[in-house]
mmCIF file with all atom_site columns, C-alpha atoms in Angstrom:
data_model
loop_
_atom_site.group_PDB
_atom_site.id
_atom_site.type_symbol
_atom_site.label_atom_id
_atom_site.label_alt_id
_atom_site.label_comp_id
_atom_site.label_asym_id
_atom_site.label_entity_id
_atom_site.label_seq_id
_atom_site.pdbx_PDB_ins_code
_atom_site.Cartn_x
_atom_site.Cartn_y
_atom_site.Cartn_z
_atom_site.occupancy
_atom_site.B_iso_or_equiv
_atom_site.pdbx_formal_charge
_atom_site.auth_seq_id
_atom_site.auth_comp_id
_atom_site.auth_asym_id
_atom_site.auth_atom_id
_atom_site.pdbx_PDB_model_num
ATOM 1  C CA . UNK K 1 1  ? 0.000  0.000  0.000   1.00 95.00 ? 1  UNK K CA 1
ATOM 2  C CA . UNK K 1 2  ? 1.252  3.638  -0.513  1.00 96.00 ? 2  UNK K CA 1
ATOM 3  C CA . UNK K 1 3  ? 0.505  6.439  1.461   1.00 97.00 ? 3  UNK K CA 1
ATOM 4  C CA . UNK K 1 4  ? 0.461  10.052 0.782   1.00 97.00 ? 4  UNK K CA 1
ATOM 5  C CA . UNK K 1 5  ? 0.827  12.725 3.907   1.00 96.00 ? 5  UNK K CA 1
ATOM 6  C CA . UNK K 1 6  ? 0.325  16.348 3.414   1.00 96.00 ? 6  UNK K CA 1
ATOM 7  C CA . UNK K 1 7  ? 0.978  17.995 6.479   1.00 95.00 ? 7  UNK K CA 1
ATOM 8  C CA . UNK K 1 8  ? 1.934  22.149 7.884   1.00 92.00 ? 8  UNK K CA 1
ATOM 9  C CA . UNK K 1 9  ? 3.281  22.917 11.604  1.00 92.00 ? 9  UNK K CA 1
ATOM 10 C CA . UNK K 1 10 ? 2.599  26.368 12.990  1.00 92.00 ? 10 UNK K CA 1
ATOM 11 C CA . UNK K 1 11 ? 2.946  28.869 14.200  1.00 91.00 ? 11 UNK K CA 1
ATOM 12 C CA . UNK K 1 12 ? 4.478  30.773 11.358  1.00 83.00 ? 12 UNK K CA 1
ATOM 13 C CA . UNK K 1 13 ? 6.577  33.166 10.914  1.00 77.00 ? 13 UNK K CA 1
ATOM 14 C CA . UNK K 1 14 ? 6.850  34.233 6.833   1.00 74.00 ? 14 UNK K CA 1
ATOM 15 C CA . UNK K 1 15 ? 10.132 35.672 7.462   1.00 81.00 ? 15 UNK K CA 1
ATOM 16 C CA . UNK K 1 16 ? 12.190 33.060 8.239   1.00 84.00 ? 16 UNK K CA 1
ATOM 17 C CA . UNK K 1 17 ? 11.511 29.208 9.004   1.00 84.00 ? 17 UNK K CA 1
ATOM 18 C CA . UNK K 1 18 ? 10.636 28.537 12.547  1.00 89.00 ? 18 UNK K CA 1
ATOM 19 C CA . UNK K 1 19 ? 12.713 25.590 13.838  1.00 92.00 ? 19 UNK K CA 1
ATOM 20 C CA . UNK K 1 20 ? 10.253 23.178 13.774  1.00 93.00 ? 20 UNK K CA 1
ATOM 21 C CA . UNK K 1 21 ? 9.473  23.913 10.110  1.00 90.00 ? 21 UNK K CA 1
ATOM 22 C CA . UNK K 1 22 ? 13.318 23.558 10.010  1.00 91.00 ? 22 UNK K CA 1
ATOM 23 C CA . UNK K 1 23 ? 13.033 19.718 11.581  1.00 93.00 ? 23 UNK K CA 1
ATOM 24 C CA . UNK K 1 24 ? 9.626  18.543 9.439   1.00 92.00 ? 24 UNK K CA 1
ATOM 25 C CA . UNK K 1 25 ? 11.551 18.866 6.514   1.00 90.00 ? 25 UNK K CA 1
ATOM 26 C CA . UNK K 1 26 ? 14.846 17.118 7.518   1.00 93.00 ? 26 UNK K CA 1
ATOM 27 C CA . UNK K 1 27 ? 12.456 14.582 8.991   1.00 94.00 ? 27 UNK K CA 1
ATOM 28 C CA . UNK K 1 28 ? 10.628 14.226 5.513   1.00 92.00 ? 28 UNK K CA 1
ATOM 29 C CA . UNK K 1 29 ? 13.698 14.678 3.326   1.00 92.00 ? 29 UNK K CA 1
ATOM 30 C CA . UNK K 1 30 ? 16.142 11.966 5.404   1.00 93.00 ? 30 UNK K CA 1
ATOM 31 C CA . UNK K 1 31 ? 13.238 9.524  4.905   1.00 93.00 ? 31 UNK K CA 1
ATOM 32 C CA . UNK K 1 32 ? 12.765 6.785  2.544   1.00 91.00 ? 32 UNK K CA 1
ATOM 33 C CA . UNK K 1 33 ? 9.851  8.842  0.811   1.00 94.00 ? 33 UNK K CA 1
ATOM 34 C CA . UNK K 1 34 ? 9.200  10.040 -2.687  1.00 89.00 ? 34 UNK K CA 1
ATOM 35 C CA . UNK K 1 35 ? 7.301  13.196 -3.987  1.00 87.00 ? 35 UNK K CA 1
ATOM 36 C CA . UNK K 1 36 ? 8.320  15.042 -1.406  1.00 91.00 ? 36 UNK K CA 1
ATOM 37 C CA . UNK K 1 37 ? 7.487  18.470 -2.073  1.00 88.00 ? 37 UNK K CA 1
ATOM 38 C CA . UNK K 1 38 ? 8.398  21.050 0.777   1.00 84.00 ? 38 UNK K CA 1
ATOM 39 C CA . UNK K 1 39 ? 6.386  24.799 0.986   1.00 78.00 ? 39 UNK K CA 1
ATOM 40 C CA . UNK K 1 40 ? 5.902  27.304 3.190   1.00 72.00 ? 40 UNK K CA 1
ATOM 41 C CA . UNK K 1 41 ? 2.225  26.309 3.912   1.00 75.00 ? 41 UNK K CA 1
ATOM 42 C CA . UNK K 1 42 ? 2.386  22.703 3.073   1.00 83.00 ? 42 UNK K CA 1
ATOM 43 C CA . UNK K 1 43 ? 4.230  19.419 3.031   1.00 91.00 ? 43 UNK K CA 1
ATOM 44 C CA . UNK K 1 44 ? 3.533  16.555 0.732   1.00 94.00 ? 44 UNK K CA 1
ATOM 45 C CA . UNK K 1 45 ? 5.916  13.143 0.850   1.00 95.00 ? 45 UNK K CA 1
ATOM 46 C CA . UNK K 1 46 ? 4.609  9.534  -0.397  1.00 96.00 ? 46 UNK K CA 1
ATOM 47 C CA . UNK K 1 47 ? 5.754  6.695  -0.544  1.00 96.00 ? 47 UNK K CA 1
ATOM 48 C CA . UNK K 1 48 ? 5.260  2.696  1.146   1.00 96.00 ? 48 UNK K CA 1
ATOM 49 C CA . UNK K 1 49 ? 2.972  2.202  4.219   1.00 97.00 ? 49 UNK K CA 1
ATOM 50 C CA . UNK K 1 50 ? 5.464  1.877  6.695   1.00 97.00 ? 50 UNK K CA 1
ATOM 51 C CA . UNK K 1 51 ? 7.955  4.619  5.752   1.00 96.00 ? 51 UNK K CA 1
ATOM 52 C CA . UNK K 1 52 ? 5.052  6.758  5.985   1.00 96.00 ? 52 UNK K CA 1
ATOM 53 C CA . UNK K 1 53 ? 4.276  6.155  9.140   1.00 97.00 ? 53 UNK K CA 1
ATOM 54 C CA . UNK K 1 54 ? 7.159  6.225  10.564  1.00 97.00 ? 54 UNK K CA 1
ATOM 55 C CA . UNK K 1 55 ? 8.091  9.742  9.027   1.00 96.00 ? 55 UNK K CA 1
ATOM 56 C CA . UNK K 1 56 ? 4.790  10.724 10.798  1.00 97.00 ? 56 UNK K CA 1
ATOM 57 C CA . UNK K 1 57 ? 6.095  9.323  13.912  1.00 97.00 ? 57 UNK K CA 1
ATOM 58 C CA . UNK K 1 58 ? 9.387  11.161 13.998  1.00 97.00 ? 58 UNK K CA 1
ATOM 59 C CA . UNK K 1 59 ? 7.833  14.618 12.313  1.00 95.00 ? 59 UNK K CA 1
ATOM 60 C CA . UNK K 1 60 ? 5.271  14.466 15.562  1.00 97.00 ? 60 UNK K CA 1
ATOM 61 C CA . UNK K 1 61 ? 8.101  13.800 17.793  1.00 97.00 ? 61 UNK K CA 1
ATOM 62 C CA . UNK K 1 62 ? 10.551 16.282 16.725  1.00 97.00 ? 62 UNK K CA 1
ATOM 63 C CA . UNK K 1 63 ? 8.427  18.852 15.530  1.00 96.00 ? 63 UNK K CA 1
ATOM 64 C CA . UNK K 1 64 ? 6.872  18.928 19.334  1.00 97.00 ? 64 UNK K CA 1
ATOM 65 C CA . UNK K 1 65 ? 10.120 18.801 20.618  1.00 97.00 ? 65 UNK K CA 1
ATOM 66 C CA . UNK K 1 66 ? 11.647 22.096 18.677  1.00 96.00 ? 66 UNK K CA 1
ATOM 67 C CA . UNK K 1 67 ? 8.695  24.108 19.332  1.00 95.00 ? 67 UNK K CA 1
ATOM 68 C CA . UNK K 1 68 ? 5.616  23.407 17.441  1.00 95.00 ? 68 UNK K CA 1
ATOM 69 C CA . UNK K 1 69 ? 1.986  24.492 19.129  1.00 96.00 ? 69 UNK K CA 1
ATOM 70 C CA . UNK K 1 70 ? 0.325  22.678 16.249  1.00 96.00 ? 70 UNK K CA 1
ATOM 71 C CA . UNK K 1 71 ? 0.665  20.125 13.357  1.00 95.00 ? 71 UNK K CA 1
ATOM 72 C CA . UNK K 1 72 ? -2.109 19.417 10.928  1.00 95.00 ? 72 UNK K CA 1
ATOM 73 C CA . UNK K 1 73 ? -1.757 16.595 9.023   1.00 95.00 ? 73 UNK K CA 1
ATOM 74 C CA . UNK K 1 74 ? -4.048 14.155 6.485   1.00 97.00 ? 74 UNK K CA 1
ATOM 75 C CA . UNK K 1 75 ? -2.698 10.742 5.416   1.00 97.00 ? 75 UNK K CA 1
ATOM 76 C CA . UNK K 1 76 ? -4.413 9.335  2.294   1.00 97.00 ? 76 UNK K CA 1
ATOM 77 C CA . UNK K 1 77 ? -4.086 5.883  0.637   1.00 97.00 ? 77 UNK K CA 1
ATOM 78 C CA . UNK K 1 78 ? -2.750 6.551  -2.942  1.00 94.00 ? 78 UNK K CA 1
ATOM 79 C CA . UNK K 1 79 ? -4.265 4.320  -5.778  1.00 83.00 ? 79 UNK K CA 1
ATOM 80 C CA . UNK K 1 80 ? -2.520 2.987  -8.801  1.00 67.00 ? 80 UNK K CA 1
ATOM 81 C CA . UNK K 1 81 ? -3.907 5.629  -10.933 1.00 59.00 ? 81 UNK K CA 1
ATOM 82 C CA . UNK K 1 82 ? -3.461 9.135  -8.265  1.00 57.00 ? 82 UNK K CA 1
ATOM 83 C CA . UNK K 1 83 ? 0.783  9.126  -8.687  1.00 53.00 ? 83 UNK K CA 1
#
């Protein structure tokens, strides 16, 4: 199964990257995900089941950890034909 996770961490700060926005995308980029596309109002990664969810693990974990007051995330499964 494949998995695609779009995700943001706040609060923001449009002038420069807060360090938890800093950590979700070392998180996402150090993982074994593909299509990861990186923004300043959005994430998106994909790629198998289980490195999915364990990304999501370790971008809850660390994100918390260096300062984040709130992740939203959405995890969708990705059929043959959404790549």
């Amino acid at each position: 199964m494949r998995l695609r996770v779009e995700f943001t961490t706040e609060p923001f700060d449009l002038d420069e990257a807060p360090p938890h926005a800093v950590v979700a995308r070392e998180v996402v980029e150090a993982a074994e995900l593909e299509a990861v596309d990186v923004g300043p109002f959005g994430n998106t990664a994909e790629g198998r089941a289980d490195a999915v969810l364990t990304a999501v693990d370790a971008l809850l974990r660390k994100t918390l950890e260096a300062g984040a007051t709130r992740i939203s995330l959405q995890v969708n499964v990705v059929g043959e034909g959404e790549r």
